[in-house]
Short mmCIF file of C-alpha atoms in Angstrom, two decimals:
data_model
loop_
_atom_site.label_atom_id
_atom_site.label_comp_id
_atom_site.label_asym_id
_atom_site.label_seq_id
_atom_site.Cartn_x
_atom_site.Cartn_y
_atom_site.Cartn_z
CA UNK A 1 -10.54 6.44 -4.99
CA UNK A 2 -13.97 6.18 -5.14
CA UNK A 3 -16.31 3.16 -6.25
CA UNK A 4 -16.16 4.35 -10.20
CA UNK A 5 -12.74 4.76 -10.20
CA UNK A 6 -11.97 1.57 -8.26
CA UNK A 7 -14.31 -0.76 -10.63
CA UNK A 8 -13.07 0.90 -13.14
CA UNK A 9 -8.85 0.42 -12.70
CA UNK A 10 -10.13 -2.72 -11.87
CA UNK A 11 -11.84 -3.78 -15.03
CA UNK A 12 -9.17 -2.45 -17.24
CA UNK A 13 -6.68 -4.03 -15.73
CA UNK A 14 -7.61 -7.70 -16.13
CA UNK A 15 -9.99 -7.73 -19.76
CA UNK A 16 -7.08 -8.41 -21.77
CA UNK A 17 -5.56 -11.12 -20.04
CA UNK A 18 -9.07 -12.53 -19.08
CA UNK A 19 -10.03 -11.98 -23.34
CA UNK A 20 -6.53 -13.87 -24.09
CA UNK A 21 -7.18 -16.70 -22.19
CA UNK A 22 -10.89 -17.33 -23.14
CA UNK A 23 -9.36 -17.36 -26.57
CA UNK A 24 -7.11 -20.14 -25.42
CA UNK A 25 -10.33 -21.63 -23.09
CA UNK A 26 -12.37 -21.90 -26.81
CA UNK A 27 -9.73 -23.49 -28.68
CA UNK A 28 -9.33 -25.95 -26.13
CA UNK A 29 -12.70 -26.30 -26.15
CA UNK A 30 -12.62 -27.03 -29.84
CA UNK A 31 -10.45 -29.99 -29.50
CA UNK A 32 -12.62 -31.36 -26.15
CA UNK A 33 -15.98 -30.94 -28.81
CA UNK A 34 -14.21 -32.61 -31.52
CA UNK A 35 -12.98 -35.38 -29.55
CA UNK A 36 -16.70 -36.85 -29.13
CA UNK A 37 -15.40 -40.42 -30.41
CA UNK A 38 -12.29 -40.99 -28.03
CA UNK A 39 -15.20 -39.85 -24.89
CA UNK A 40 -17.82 -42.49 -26.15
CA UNK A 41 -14.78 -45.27 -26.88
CA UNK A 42 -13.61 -44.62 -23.29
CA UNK A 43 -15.82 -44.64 -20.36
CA UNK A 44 -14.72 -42.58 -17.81
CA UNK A 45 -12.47 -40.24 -19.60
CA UNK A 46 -14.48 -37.35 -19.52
CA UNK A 47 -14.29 -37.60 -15.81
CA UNK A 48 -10.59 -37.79 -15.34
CA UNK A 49 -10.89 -34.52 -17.96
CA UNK A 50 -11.13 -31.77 -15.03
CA UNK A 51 -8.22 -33.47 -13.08
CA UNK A 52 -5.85 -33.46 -15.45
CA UNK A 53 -6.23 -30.19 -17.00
CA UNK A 54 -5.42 -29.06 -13.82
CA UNK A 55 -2.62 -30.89 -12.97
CA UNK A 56 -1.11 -29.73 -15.93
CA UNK A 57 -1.68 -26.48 -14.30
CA UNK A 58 -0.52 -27.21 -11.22
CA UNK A 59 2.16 -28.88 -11.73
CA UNK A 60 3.95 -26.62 -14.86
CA UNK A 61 2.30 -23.02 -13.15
CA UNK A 62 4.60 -24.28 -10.63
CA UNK A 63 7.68 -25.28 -12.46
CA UNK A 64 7.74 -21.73 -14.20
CA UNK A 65 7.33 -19.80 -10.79
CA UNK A 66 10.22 -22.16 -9.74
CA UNK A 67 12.66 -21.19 -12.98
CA UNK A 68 11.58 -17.27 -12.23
CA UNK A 69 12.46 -17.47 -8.91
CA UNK A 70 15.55 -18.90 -9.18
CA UNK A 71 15.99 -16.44 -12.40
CA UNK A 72 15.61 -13.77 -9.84
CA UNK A 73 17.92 -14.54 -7.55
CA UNK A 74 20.95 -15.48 -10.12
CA UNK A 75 20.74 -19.39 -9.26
CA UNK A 76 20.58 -20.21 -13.14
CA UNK A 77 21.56 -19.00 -16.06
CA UNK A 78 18.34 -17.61 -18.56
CA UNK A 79 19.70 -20.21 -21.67
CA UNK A 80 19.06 -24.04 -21.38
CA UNK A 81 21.90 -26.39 -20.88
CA UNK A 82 22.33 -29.83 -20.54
CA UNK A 83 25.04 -29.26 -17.74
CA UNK A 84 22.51 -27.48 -15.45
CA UNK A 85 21.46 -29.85 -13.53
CA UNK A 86 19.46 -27.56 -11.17
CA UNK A 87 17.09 -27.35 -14.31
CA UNK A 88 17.13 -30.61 -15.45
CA UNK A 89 16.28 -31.84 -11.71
CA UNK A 90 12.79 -29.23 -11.72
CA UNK A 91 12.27 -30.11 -14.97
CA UNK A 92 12.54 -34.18 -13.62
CA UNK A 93 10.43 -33.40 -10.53
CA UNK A 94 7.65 -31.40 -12.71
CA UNK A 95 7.62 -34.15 -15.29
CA UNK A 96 7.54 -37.54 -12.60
CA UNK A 97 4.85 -35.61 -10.34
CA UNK A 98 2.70 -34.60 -13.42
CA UNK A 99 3.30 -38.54 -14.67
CA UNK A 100 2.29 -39.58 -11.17
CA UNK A 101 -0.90 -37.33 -10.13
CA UNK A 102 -2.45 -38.69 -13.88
CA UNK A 103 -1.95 -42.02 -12.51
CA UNK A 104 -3.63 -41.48 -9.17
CA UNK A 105 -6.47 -39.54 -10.92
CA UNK A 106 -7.31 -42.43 -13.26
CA UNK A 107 -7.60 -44.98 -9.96
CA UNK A 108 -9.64 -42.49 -8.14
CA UNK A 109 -11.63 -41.99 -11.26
CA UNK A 110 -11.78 -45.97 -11.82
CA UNK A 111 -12.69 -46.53 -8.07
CA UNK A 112 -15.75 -43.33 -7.86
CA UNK A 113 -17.34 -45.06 -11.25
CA UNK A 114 -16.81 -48.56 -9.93
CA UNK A 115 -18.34 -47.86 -6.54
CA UNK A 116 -21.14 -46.01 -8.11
CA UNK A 117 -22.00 -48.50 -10.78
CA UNK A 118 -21.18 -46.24 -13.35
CA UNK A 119 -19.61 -47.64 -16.96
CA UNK A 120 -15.79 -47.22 -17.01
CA UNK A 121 -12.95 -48.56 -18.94
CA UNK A 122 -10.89 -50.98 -17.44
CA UNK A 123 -8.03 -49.93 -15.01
CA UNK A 124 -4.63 -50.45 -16.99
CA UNK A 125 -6.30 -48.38 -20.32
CA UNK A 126 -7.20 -45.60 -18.30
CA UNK A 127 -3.66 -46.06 -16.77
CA UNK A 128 -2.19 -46.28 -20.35
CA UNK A 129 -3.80 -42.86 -21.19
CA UNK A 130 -3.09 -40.95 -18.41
CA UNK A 131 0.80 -41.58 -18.62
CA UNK A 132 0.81 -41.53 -22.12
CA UNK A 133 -0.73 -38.16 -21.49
CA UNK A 134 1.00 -36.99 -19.38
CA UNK A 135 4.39 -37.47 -20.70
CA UNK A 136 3.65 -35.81 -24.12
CA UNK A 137 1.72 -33.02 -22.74
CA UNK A 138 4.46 -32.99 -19.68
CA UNK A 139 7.31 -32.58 -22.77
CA UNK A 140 5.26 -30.31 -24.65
CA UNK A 141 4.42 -28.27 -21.72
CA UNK A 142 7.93 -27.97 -20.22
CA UNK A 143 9.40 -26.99 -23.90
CA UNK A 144 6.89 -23.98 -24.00
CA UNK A 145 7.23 -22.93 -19.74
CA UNK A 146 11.27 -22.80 -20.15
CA UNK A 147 11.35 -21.13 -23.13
CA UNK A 148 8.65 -18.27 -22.49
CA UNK A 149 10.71 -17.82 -19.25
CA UNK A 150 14.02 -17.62 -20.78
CA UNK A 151 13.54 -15.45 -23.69
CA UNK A 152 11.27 -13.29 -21.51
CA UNK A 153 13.95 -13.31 -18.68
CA UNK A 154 16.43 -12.32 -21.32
CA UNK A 155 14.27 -9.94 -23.23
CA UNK A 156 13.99 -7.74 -19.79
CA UNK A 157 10.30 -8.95 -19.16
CA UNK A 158 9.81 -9.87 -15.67
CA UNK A 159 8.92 -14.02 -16.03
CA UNK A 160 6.50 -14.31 -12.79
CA UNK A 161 4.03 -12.20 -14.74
CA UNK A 162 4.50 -14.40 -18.07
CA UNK A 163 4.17 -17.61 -16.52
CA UNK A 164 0.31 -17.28 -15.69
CA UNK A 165 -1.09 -16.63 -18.87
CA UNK A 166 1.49 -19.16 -21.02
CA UNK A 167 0.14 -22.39 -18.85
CA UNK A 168 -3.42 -21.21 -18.57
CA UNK A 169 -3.26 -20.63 -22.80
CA UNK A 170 -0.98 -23.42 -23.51
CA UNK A 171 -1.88 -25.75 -20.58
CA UNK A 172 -5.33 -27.12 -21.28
CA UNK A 173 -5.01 -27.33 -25.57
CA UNK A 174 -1.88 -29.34 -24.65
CA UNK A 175 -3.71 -31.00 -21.97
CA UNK A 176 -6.78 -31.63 -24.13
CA UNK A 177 -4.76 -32.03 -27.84
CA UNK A 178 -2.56 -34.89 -26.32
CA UNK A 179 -5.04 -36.77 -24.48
CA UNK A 180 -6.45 -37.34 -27.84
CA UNK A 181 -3.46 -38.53 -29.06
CA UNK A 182 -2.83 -40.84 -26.23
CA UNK A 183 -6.41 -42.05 -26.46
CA UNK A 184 -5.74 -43.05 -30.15
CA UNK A 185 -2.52 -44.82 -29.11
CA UNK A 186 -3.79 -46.70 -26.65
CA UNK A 187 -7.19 -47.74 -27.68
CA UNK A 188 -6.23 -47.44 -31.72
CA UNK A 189 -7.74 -45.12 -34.08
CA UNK A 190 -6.13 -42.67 -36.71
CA UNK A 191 -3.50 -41.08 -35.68
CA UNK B 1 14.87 -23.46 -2.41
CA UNK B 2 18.44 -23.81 -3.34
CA UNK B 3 18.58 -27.21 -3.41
CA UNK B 4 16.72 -28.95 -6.09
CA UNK B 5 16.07 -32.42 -5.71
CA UNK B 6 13.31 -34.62 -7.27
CA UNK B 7 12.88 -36.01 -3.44
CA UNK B 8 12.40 -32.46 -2.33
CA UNK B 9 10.29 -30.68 -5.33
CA UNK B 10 8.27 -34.16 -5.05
CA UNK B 11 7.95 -34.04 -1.44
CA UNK B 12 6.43 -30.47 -1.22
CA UNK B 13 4.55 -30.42 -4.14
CA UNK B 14 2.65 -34.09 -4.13
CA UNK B 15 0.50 -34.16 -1.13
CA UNK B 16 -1.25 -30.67 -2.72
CA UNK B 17 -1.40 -32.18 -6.61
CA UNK B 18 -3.00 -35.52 -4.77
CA UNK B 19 -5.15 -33.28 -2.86
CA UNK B 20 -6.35 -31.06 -5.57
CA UNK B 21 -6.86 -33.82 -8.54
CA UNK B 22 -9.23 -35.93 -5.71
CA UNK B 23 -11.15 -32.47 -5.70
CA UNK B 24 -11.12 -32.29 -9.52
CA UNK B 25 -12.36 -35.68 -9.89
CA UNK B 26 -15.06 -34.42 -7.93
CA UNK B 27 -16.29 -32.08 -10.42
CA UNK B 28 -15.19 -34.52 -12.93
CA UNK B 29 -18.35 -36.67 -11.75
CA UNK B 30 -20.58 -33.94 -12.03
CA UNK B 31 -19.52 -33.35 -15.58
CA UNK B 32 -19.74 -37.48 -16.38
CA UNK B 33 -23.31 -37.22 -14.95
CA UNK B 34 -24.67 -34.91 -17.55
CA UNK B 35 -22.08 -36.78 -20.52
CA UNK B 36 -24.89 -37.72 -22.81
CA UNK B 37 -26.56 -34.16 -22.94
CA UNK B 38 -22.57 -32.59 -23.65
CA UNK B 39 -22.01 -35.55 -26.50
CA UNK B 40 -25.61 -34.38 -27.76
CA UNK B 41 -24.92 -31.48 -27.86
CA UNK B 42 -21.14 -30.33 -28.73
CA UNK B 43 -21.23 -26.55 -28.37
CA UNK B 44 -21.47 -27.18 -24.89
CA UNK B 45 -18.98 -28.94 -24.95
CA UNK B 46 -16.99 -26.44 -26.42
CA UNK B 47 -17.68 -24.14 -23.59
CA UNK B 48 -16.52 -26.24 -20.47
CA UNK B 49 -12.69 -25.61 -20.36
CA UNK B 50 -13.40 -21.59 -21.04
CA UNK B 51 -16.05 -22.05 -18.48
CA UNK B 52 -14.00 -23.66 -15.70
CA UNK B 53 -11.16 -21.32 -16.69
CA UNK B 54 -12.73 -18.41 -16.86
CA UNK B 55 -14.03 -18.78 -12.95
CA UNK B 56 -11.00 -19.69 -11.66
CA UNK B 57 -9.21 -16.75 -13.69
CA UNK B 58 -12.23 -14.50 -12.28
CA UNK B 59 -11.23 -15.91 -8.81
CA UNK B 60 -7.77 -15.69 -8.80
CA UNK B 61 -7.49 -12.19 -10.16
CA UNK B 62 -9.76 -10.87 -7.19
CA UNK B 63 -7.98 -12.80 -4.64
CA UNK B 64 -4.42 -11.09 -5.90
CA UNK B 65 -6.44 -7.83 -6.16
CA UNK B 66 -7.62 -8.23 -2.28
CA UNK B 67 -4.61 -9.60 -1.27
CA UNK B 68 -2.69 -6.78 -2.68
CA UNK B 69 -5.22 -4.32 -1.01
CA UNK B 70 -4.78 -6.46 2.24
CA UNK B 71 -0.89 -5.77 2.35
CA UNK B 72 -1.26 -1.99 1.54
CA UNK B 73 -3.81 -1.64 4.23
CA UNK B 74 -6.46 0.17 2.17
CA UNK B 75 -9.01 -2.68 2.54
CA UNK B 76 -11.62 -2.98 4.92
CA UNK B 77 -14.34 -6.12 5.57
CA UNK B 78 -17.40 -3.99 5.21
CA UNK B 79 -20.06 -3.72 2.14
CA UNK B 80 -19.61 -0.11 2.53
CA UNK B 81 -15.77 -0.45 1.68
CA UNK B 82 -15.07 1.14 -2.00
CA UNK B 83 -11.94 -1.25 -2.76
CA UNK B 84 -13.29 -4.37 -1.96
CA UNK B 85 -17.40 -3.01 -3.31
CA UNK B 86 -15.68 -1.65 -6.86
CA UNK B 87 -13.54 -4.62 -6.75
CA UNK B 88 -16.55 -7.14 -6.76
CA UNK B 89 -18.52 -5.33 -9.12
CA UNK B 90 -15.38 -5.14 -11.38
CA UNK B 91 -15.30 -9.21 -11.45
CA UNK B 92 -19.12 -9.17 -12.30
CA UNK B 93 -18.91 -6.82 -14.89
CA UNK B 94 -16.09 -8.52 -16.63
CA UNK B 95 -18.80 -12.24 -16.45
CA UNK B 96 -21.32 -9.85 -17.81
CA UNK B 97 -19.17 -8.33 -20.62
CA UNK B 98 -16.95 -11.56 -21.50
CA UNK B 99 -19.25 -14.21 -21.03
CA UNK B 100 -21.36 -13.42 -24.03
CA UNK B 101 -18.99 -13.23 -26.38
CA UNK B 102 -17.31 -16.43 -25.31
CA UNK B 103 -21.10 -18.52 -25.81
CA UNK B 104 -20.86 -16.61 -29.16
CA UNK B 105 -17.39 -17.86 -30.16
CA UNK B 106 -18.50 -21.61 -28.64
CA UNK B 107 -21.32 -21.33 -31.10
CA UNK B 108 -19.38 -20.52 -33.87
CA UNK B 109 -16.54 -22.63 -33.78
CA UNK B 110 -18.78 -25.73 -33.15
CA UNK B 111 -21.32 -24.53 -36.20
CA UNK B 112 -18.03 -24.12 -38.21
CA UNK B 113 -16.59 -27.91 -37.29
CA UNK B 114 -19.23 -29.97 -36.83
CA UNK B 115 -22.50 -28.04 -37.80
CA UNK B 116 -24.64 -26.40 -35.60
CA UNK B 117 -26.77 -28.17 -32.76
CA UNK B 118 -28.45 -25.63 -30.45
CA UNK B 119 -29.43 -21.94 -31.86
CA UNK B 120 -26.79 -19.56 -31.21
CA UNK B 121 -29.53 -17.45 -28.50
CA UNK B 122 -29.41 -20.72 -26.48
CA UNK B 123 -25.63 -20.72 -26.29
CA UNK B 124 -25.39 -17.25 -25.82
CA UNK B 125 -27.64 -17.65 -22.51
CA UNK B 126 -26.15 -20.75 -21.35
CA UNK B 127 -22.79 -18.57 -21.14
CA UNK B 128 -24.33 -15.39 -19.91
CA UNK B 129 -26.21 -17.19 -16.89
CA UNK B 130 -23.50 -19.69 -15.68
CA UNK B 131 -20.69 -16.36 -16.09
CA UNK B 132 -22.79 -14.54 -13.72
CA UNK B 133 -23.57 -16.68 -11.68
CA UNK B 134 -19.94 -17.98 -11.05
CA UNK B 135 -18.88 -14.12 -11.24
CA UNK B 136 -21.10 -13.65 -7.78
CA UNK B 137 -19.96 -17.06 -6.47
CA UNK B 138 -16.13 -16.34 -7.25
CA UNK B 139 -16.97 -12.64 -5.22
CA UNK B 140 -18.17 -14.60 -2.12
CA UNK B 141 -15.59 -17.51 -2.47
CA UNK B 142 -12.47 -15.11 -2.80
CA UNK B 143 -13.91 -12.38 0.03
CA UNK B 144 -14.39 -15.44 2.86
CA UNK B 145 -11.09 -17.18 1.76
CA UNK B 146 -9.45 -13.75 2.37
CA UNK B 147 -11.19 -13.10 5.21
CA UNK B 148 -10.58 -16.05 6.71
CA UNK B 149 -7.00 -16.18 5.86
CA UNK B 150 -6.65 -12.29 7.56
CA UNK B 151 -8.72 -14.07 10.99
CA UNK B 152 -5.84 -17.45 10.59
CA UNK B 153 -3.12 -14.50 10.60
CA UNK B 154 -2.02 -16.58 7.26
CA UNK B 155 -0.69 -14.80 4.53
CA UNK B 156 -3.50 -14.40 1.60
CA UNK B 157 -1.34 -14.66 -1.21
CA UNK B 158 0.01 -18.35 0.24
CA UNK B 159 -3.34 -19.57 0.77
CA UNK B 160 -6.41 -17.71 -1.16
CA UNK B 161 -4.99 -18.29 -4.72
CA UNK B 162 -5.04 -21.67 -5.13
CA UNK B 163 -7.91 -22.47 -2.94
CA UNK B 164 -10.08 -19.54 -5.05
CA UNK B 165 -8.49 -20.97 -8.37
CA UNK B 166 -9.42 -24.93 -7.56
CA UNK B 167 -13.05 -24.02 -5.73
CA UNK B 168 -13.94 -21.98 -8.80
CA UNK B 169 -12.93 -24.71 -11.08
CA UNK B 170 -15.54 -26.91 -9.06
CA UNK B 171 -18.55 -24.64 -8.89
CA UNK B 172 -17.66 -23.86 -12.55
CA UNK B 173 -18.81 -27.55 -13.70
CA UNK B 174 -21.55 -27.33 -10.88
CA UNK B 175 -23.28 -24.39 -12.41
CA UNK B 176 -22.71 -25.19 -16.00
CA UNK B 177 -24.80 -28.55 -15.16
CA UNK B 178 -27.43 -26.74 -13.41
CA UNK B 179 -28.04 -24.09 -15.78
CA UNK B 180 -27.81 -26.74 -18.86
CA UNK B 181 -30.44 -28.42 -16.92
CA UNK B 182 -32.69 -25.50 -16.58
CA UNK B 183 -31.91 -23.91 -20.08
CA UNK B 184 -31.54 -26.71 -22.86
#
């Protein structure tokens, strides 16, 4: 192939997913420019921002490639059950990791401010907010992942190629949409 | 992989997550320091998640590309080499051709929800520069990580996406600040 054709194949290949989930980046960013109040009322949130939007990522990117796999190899079954444990465990894990990286990013966040004299919110409210956080955006998340997967599985799509583009779409509006939420019920403020 | 456990899932996943949020706090610093200019100013606000996001997607799509390229044997290390020269300029001119439009969609959405606060040229540039910018830094990022994955004898697909994906994330907040700096 030569350079034309290379840049090119290239190009086309990734504009629409790249278009799809700039789409998904604005909207996001439509909730993180409307949420101007909840940044002033807590010192130190915007901070914490970048870390959990990608644990979300992380940690639900992961949980998908995890159901596709085991999709793959006939482990589970593509339809959601309460008796399969083997999904309820990964969605457990995914869920209790998610809770627990929040956690550590609001101390590390807490501690960098504190140490460089920075304004932050106290410890146990930035706590508060991450778990909060991360639980509803964790539930949310986990809803949308297994259920893309699934129906995809069962629809004959091949679910390692859907799971990229439904967490980086989904992951920081959910990310960003229920860290507003959790800001308002932690600090108060309309709901 | 066939046995499930929260101990095991938590055990090989939580050292990385740890790992990569101390990174993201990192940038999450850089975007605290310039906090009064992004509450001032709420269309650029509006474009930091597509701005991180669209670097590390940049990133990671070049790094599967190469690593793809890698396994098939058509890719060579050398400026000269067509895949990895039409894959670079690829990734720059999807910055060039995306990036616009994205400043242009910040601009609106912000000027349709809360008014407008910078003139839509300004926005427009601030996307254009930073896209480019991180469009060359996500070339040089992904071709060292994969280079230096092929030297380690590691496989590339293991190692370059998520480094490429969490690195771009970084120098996404980094050059947002600095061109915000220079521009507005």
């Amino acid at each position: 192939m030569t350079l034309r054709d290379v840049t090119a194949s290239a190009y086309r290949e990734a504009v629409s997913a790249l278009a799809v989930s700039a789409v998904g980046g604005l909207v996001a960013g439509a909730v993180l420019g409307g949420m101007r109040a909840e940044l002033r009322a807590v010192p130190g949130l915007l901070v914490l921002v970048p870390a959990l939007l990608a644990t979300r990522g992380n940690v639900y990117g992961s949980l998908g490639a995890r159901l596709a796999t085991a999709l793959h190899q006939g482990l589970i079954e593509p339809r959601f059950s309460t008796d399969d444990e083997r999904v309820l465990r990964a969605i457990a894990a995914a869920l209790s990791n998610g809770v627990l990286t929040s956690l550590y990013a609001a101390t590390v966040a807490f501690v960098a401010l504190t140490v460089l004299a920075q304004p932050v919110a106290s410890l146990p409210t930035l706590w508060a907010i991450a778990a909060v956080a991360g639980v509803l955006s964790g539930a949310a998340l986990t809803v949308a992942v297994v259920s893309v997967v699934f129906l995809g599985y069962r629809r004959g799509r091949n679910p390692d190629t859907l799971v990229g583009p439904i967490v980086t779409t989904t992951g920081d509006l959910f990310g960003l949409a229920f860290l507003v939420l959790a800001v308002r019920i932690v600090v108060g403020g309309p709901l | 992989m066939s046995d499930w456990t929260v101990r095991s899932i938590t055990r090989a996943m939580l050292p990385v997550l740890l790992a990569l949020s101390t990174l993201e706090i990192g940038s999450g610093l850089v975007l605290g320091s310039f906090q009064s200019t992004l509450l001032a100013h709420p269309s650029l606000l509006v474009l930091v998640p597509v701005t991180i996001g669209t670097a590390g997607n940049l990133g990671s799509v070049l790094a599967s590309r190469l690593s793809t390229s890698f396994h098939l044997g058509t890719l060579a290390f050398a400026a000269t080499d067509d895949e990895l020269a039409g894959n670079a300029l690829a990734t720059v001119s999807l910055a060039l051709t995306l990036f616009p439009v994205v400043g242009a969609g910040a601009w609106l959405i912000t000027a349709v929800t809360q008014g407008t606060d910078l003139a839509l040229p300004t926005v427009v540039a601030v996307a254009l520069t930073s896209g480019a910018l991180l469009a060359a830094l996500a070339v040089v990022v992904t071709v060292v990580a994969t280079y230096a994955a092929y030297r380690f004898g590691l496989d590339p697909d293991d190692v370059v996406i998520p480094v490429v994906t969490n690195v771009c994330d970084v120098l996404g907040v980094i050059v947002l600040f600095l061109v915000v700096r220079v521009l507005v």
